[in-house]
Coordinates of N, CA and C in Angstrom, one line a residue:
M194 N 0.8 -1.2 0.0 CA 0.0 0.0 0.0 C 0.9 1.3 0.0
E195 N 1.9 1.3 0.8 CA 2.8 2.4 0.9 C 3.5 2.6 -0.4
E196 N 3.9 1.6 -1.1 CA 4.6 1.7 -2.4 C 3.7 2.2 -3.5
N197 N 2.5 1.9 -3.4 CA 1.5 2.4 -4.4 C 1.3 3.9 -4.3
K198 N 1.3 4.4 -3.1 CA 1.1 5.9 -2.8 C 2.4 6.6 -3.4
E199 N 3.5 6.0 -3.2 CA 4.8 6.6 -3.6 C 4.8 6.7 -5.2
N200 N 4.4 5.6 -5.8 CA 4.3 5.6 -7.3 C 3.4 6.6 -7.8
R201 N 2.2 6.7 -7.2 CA 1.2 7.7 -7.7 C 1.7 9.1 -7.5
S202 N 2.4 9.3 -6.4 CA 2.9 10.6 -6.1 C 4.0 11.0 -7.2
F203 N 4.9 10.0 -7.5 CA 5.9 10.3 -8.4 C 5.3 10.6 -9.8
F204 N 4.4 9.7 -10.2 CA 3.8 9.9 -11.6 C 2.9 11.2 -11.6
R205 N 2.3 11.6 -10.5 CA 1.6 12.8 -10.5 C 2.5 14.0 -10.7
S206 N 3.7 14.0 -10.0 CA 4.6 15.1 -10.1 C 5.2 15.2 -11.5
V207 N 5.5 14.0 -12.1 CA 6.0 14.0 -13.5 C 4.9 14.6 -14.5
T208 N 3.7 14.1 -14.3 CA 2.6 14.6 -15.1 C 2.4 16.1 -15.0
N209 N 2.4 16.6 -13.8 CA 2.3 18.0 -13.5 C 3.4 18.8 -14.2
F210 N 4.6 18.3 -14.1 CA 5.8 18.9 -14.8 C 5.6 19.1 -16.3
F211 N 5.2 18.0 -16.9 CA 5.0 18.0 -18.4 C 3.8 18.8 -18.8
S212 N 2.8 18.8 -18.0 CA 1.6 19.6 -18.3 C 1.9 21.0 -18.2
G213 N 2.8 21.4 -17.3 CA 3.2 22.8 -17.2 C 4.0 23.2 -18.5
L214 N 4.9 22.4 -18.9 CA 5.6 22.7 -20.1 C 4.7 22.8 -21.3
T215 N 3.8 21.9 -21.5 CA 2.8 22.0 -22.6 C 2.0 23.3 -22.5
A216 N 1.6 23.7 -21.4 CA 0.8 24.9 -21.2 C 1.6 26.1 -21.6
T217 N 2.9 26.1 -21.2 CA 3.8 27.2 -21.5 C 4.0 27.3 -23.0
Y218 N 4.2 26.1 -23.6 CA 4.4 26.1 -25.1 C 3.2 26.6 -25.8
R219 N 2.0 26.2 -25.4 CA 0.8 26.6 -26.1 C 0.5 28.1 -26.0
R220 N 1.0 28.8 -25.0 CA 0.8 30.2 -24.9 C 1.5 31.0 -25.9
E221 N 2.7 30.6 -26.3 CA 3.5 31.4 -27.2 C 4.3 30.4 -28.1
R222 N 3.8 30.1 -29.3 CA 4.4 29.1 -30.1 C 5.2 29.8 -31.2
R223 N 5.5 31.0 -31.1 CA 6.2 31.8 -32.1 C 7.7 31.5 -32.0
K224 N 8.4 31.5 -33.2 CA 9.8 31.3 -33.2 C 10.5 32.6 -32.7
F225 N 9.9 33.7 -33.1 CA 10.5 35.0 -32.7 C 9.4 35.8 -31.9
P226 N 9.8 36.5 -30.8 CA 8.8 37.2 -30.0 C 8.1 38.3 -30.8
R227 N 6.9 38.7 -30.5 CA 6.1 39.8 -31.1 C 6.7 41.1 -30.7
R228 N 6.7 42.1 -31.6 CA 7.0 43.5 -31.3 C 5.8 44.2 -31.9
N229 N 4.8 44.4 -31.1 CA 3.6 45.1 -31.6 C 3.8 46.5 -31.8
K230 N 3.6 47.0 -33.0 CA 3.8 48.4 -33.3 C 2.9 48.6 -34.5
V231 N 2.2 49.7 -34.6 CA 1.3 50.0 -35.7 C 1.9 51.1 -36.6
Y232 N 2.1 50.7 -37.8 CA 2.6 51.7 -38.8 C 1.6 51.7 -40.0
I233 N 1.3 52.8 -40.6 CA 0.6 52.9 -41.8 C 1.7 52.9 -42.9
S234 N 1.6 52.0 -43.8 CA 2.7 51.8 -44.7 C 2.2 51.7 -46.2
E235 N 3.1 51.8 -47.1 CA 2.8 51.6 -48.5 C 3.4 50.3 -48.9
A236 N 2.6 49.5 -49.7 CA 3.0 48.2 -50.2 C 2.9 48.2 -51.7
E237 N 3.8 47.6 -52.3 CA 3.7 47.3 -53.7 C 3.5 45.9 -54.0
I238 N 2.3 45.6 -54.5 CA 1.9 44.2 -54.7 C 1.7 44.0 -56.2
G239 N 2.6 43.4 -56.9 CA 2.6 43.4 -58.3 C 2.8 44.8 -58.9
N240 N 1.9 45.3 -59.7 CA 2.0 46.7 -60.2 C 1.2 47.6 -59.4
D241 N 0.4 47.1 -58.4 CA -0.5 48.0 -57.6 C 0.3 48.5 -56.3
K242 N -0.1 49.7 -56.0 CA 0.4 50.3 -54.7 C -0.8 50.5 -53.8
K243 N -0.7 50.0 -52.6 CA -1.8 50.1 -51.6 C -1.2 50.5 -50.3
F244 N -2.1 51.1 -49.5 CA -1.8 51.4 -48.1 C -2.2 50.2 -47.2
I245 N -1.3 49.8 -46.3 CA -1.5 48.7 -45.4 C -1.2 49.1 -44.0
T246 N -1.7 48.3 -43.0 CA -1.4 48.6 -41.6 C -0.4 47.5 -41.2
I247 N 0.7 47.9 -40.7 CA 1.7 46.9 -40.1 C 1.3 46.7 -38.6
T248 N 1.0 45.5 -38.3 CA 0.5 45.2 -36.9 C 1.5 44.5 -36.1
N249 N 2.5 43.9 -36.7 CA 3.5 43.1 -35.9 C 4.8 43.1 -36.6
L250 N 5.9 43.3 -35.9 CA 7.2 43.2 -36.5 C 8.0 42.2 -35.7
S251 N 8.8 41.3 -36.3 CA 9.7 40.4 -35.6 C 10.9 40.1 -36.5
K252 N 11.9 39.4 -36.0 CA 13.1 39.1 -36.8 C 12.7 38.3 -38.0
G253 N 11.7 37.5 -37.9 CA 11.4 36.5 -39.0 C 10.4 37.1 -40.0
G254 N 9.6 38.1 -39.7 CA 8.6 38.6 -40.6 C 7.8 39.8 -40.1
I255 N 6.8 40.1 -40.9 CA 6.0 41.3 -40.6 C 4.5 40.8 -40.7
G256 N 3.7 41.3 -39.8 CA 2.3 41.1 -39.8 C 1.6 42.3 -40.3
I257 N 0.7 42.1 -41.3 CA 0.0 43.3 -41.8 C -1.5 43.0 -41.8
C258 N -2.3 44.1 -42.0 CA -3.7 44.0 -42.2 C -4.0 44.7 -43.5
I259 N -4.8 44.0 -44.4 CA -5.1 44.5 -45.7 C -6.5 44.1 -46.1
D260 N -7.1 44.8 -47.1 CA -8.4 44.6 -47.5 C -8.6 43.6 -48.6
E261 N -7.6 42.8 -48.9 CA -7.7 41.7 -49.9 C -7.0 40.5 -49.5
N262 N -7.4 39.4 -50.0 CA -6.8 38.1 -49.6 C -5.6 37.9 -50.6
L263 N -4.4 37.8 -50.0 CA -3.2 37.6 -50.9 C -2.9 36.1 -50.9
K264 N -2.5 35.6 -52.0 CA -2.1 34.2 -52.1 C -0.8 34.0 -51.6
R265 N -0.6 32.8 -51.0 CA 0.8 32.4 -50.5 C 1.8 32.5 -51.6
G266 N 2.9 33.1 -51.3 CA 4.0 33.3 -52.3 C 4.0 34.6 -53.0
T267 N 2.9 35.4 -52.9 CA 2.9 36.7 -53.6 C 4.0 37.6 -53.0
S268 N 4.6 38.3 -53.9 CA 5.7 39.2 -53.6 C 5.1 40.5 -53.1
V269 N 5.5 41.1 -52.0 CA 5.1 42.3 -51.5 C 6.3 43.1 -51.0
K270 N 6.4 44.4 -51.6 CA 7.5 45.3 -51.2 C 6.9 46.3 -50.2
V271 N 7.3 46.2 -49.0 CA 6.8 47.1 -47.9 C 7.8 48.3 -47.6
T272 N 7.2 49.5 -47.6 CA 8.0 50.7 -47.4 C 7.4 51.4 -46.2
F273 N 8.1 51.7 -45.2 CA 7.7 52.5 -44.0 C 8.8 53.3 -43.4
S274 N 8.5 54.3 -42.6 CA 9.5 55.1 -42.0 C 9.5 54.9 -40.5
H275 N 10.6 55.1 -39.9 CA 10.8 55.0 -38.5 C 11.7 56.1 -38.0
E276 N 11.3 56.8 -37.0 CA 12.2 57.8 -36.4 C 12.7 57.3 -35.1
F277 N 14.1 57.2 -34.9 CA 14.7 56.6 -33.7 C 14.6 57.6 -32.6
S278 N 14.3 57.2 -31.4 CA 14.3 58.0 -30.2 C 15.4 57.7 -29.2
T279 N 16.0 56.5 -29.5 CA 17.1 56.1 -28.6 C 18.2 55.4 -29.4
G280 N 19.3 55.1 -28.8 CA 20.3 54.3 -29.4 C 21.2 55.1 -30.3
K281 N 22.0 54.4 -31.1 CA 23.0 55.1 -31.9 C 22.4 55.9 -33.1
Y282 N 21.2 55.6 -33.4 CA 20.5 56.3 -34.5 C 19.5 57.4 -34.0
K283 N 19.7 57.7 -32.7 CA 18.7 58.7 -32.1 C 18.6 59.9 -33.0
G284 N 17.3 60.3 -33.2 CA 17.0 61.5 -34.0 C 16.9 61.3 -35.5
K285 N 17.4 60.1 -35.9 CA 17.4 59.9 -37.4 C 16.1 59.2 -37.8
K286 N 15.6 59.8 -38.9 CA 14.4 59.2 -39.5 C 14.8 58.4 -40.7
V287 N 14.4 57.1 -40.8 CA 14.9 56.2 -41.8 C 13.7 55.6 -42.6
D288 N 13.8 55.6 -43.9 CA 12.8 54.9 -44.7 C 13.3 53.5 -44.9
I289 N 12.5 52.5 -44.6 CA 12.9 51.1 -44.6 C 12.1 50.4 -45.7
V290 N 12.8 49.8 -46.7 CA 12.1 49.1 -47.8 C 12.5 47.6 -47.7
I291 N 11.5 46.8 -47.5 CA 11.7 45.3 -47.3 C 10.9 44.5 -48.4
D292 N 11.6 43.6 -49.0 CA 11.0 42.7 -49.9 C 10.5 41.5 -49.2
T293 N 9.3 41.1 -49.3 CA 8.7 40.0 -48.6 C 7.9 39.1 -49.5
K294 N 7.5 37.9 -49.0 CA 6.6 37.0 -49.6 C 5.5 36.7 -48.6
V295 N 4.3 36.5 -49.1 CA 3.1 36.1 -48.3 C 3.4 34.7 -47.8
R296 N 3.3 34.5 -46.5 CA 3.4 33.2 -45.9 C 2.1 32.6 -45.5
W297 N 1.1 33.5 -45.1 CA -0.2 33.0 -44.8 C -1.2 34.2 -44.8
S298 N -2.5 34.0 -45.0 CA -3.5 35.0 -45.0 C -4.8 34.5 -44.4
H299 N -5.4 35.2 -43.5 CA -6.7 34.8 -42.8 C -7.7 35.9 -42.8
L300 N -8.9 35.6 -43.0 CA -10.0 36.6 -42.9 C -10.2 37.0 -41.4
V301 N -10.3 38.3 -41.2 CA -10.4 38.8 -39.8 C -11.9 39.0 -39.5
N302 N -12.7 39.7 -40.3 CA -14.1 39.9 -39.9 C -14.9 39.8 -41.2
S303 N -16.1 39.2 -40.9 CA -17.1 39.1 -42.0 C -18.4 39.1 -41.3
N304 N -19.5 39.4 -42.0 CA -20.8 39.5 -41.4 C -21.7 38.5 -42.0
D305 N -22.3 37.6 -41.2 CA -23.2 36.6 -41.7 C -24.7 37.1 -41.7
S306 N -24.9 38.3 -41.4 CA -26.3 38.8 -41.3 C -26.8 39.3 -42.7
G307 N -26.0 39.2 -43.7 CA -26.4 39.6 -45.0 C -26.1 41.1 -45.4
V308 N -25.7 41.8 -44.4 CA -25.2 43.2 -44.6 C -23.8 43.2 -45.1
E309 N -23.5 43.9 -46.2 CA -22.2 43.9 -46.7 C -21.3 44.7 -45.8
E310 N -20.2 44.1 -45.5 CA -19.2 44.7 -44.5 C -17.8 44.6 -45.2
K311 N -17.0 45.7 -44.9 CA -15.7 45.6 -45.4 C -14.9 44.5 -44.8
K312 N -14.3 43.7 -45.6 CA -13.5 42.5 -45.1 C -12.0 42.9 -45.0
E313 N -11.4 42.4 -44.0 CA -10.0 42.6 -43.7 C -9.3 41.2 -43.6
F314 N -8.1 41.2 -44.0 CA -7.3 40.0 -43.9 C -6.0 40.3 -43.1
D315 N -5.7 39.4 -42.1 CA -4.4 39.4 -41.4 C -3.5 38.6 -42.3
V316 N -2.3 39.2 -42.6 CA -1.4 38.5 -43.5 C 0.0 38.4 -42.9
G317 N 0.6 37.3 -43.0 CA 2.0 37.1 -42.5 C 2.9 37.2 -43.6
L318 N 3.9 38.1 -43.5 CA 4.9 38.2 -44.6 C 6.2 37.7 -44.1
K319 N 6.9 36.9 -44.9 CA 8.3 36.4 -44.6 C 9.2 37.3 -45.3
M320 N 10.2 37.8 -44.6 CA 11.2 38.7 -45.3 C 12.2 37.9 -46.1
D321 N 12.5 38.5 -47.2 CA 13.6 37.9 -48.0 C 14.9 38.4 -47.4
S322 N 16.1 38.1 -47.9 CA 17.3 38.6 -47.3 C 17.4 40.1 -47.4
L323 N 17.8 40.7 -46.3 CA 17.9 42.2 -46.2 C 19.3 42.7 -46.5
K324 N 19.3 43.8 -47.2 CA 20.6 44.5 -47.4 C 21.2 44.9 -46.0
K325 N 22.5 45.0 -46.0 CA 23.2 45.2 -44.7 C 22.7 46.4 -43.9
D326 N 22.6 47.6 -44.6 CA 22.1 48.8 -44.0 C 20.7 48.7 -43.5
V327 N 19.8 48.1 -44.3 CA 18.4 47.9 -43.9 C 18.3 47.0 -42.8
K328 N 19.1 45.9 -42.8 CA 19.1 45.0 -41.7 C 19.5 45.6 -40.4
N329 N 20.6 46.5 -40.4 CA 21.0 47.2 -39.2 C 19.9 48.1 -38.7
Y330 N 19.3 48.9 -39.5 CA 18.2 49.8 -39.1 C 17.0 49.0 -38.5
Y331 N 16.7 47.9 -39.2 CA 15.5 47.1 -38.8 C 15.8 46.5 -37.4
H332 N 16.9 45.9 -37.2 CA 17.2 45.3 -35.9 C 17.3 46.3 -34.8
A333 N 17.9 47.5 -35.1 CA 17.9 48.6 -34.1 C 16.5 49.1 -33.8
M334 N 15.6 49.1 -34.8 CA 14.3 49.5 -34.5 C 13.6 48.4 -33.6
L335 N 13.8 47.1 -33.9 CA 13.2 46.1 -33.0 C 13.7 46.2 -31.6
L336 N 15.0 46.5 -31.4 CA 15.5 46.7 -30.1 C 14.9 47.9 -29.4
E337 N 14.7 49.0 -30.1 CA 14.1 50.2 -29.5 C 12.7 49.9 -29.1
I338 N 11.9 49.2 -30.0 CA 10.5 48.9 -29.6 C 10.5 47.9 -28.4
K339 N 11.4 47.0 -28.4 CA 11.4 46.0 -27.2 C 11.7 46.8 -26.0
S340 N 12.7 47.7 -26.0 CA 13.0 48.4 -24.8 C 11.8 49.3 -24.3
K341 N 11.0 49.7 -25.2 CA 9.8 50.6 -24.8 C 8.7 49.7 -24.2
M342 N 8.7 48.4 -24.5 CA 7.7 47.5 -24.0 C 7.9 47.1 -22.6
K343 N 9.1 47.3 -22.0 CA 9.3 46.9 -20.6 C 8.8 47.9 -19.7

């Protein structure tokens, strides 16, 4: 009887340990942490130029909101400005141009009541390789945004 209680106790503690790991993993499954920042930006999609809203920035990609569903693999050139308030680029305003490809696209809101509503899509963009100067500015910007989040 004593041995049975010890075994249950051991297995319960192991189960609790792995349950905790799983719960932690489910909360944030991103490869790179989010840097929430909203920019109104210009995007070149094929031969069309559109305004988009940048909703997320990370080392691996850019999250945007747009009024059309983009197919996976579509090339998108994103242009936006950032003025540095800290760090070695303090006071400098930089235009950042990044070539990306659509990684995923999801409908955000639609209305089932029959009333036509503007549809929006959250789109994940994967960055192509960045030029050295753009990469330096982009990473400095991410660090600045991260420091302001604390």
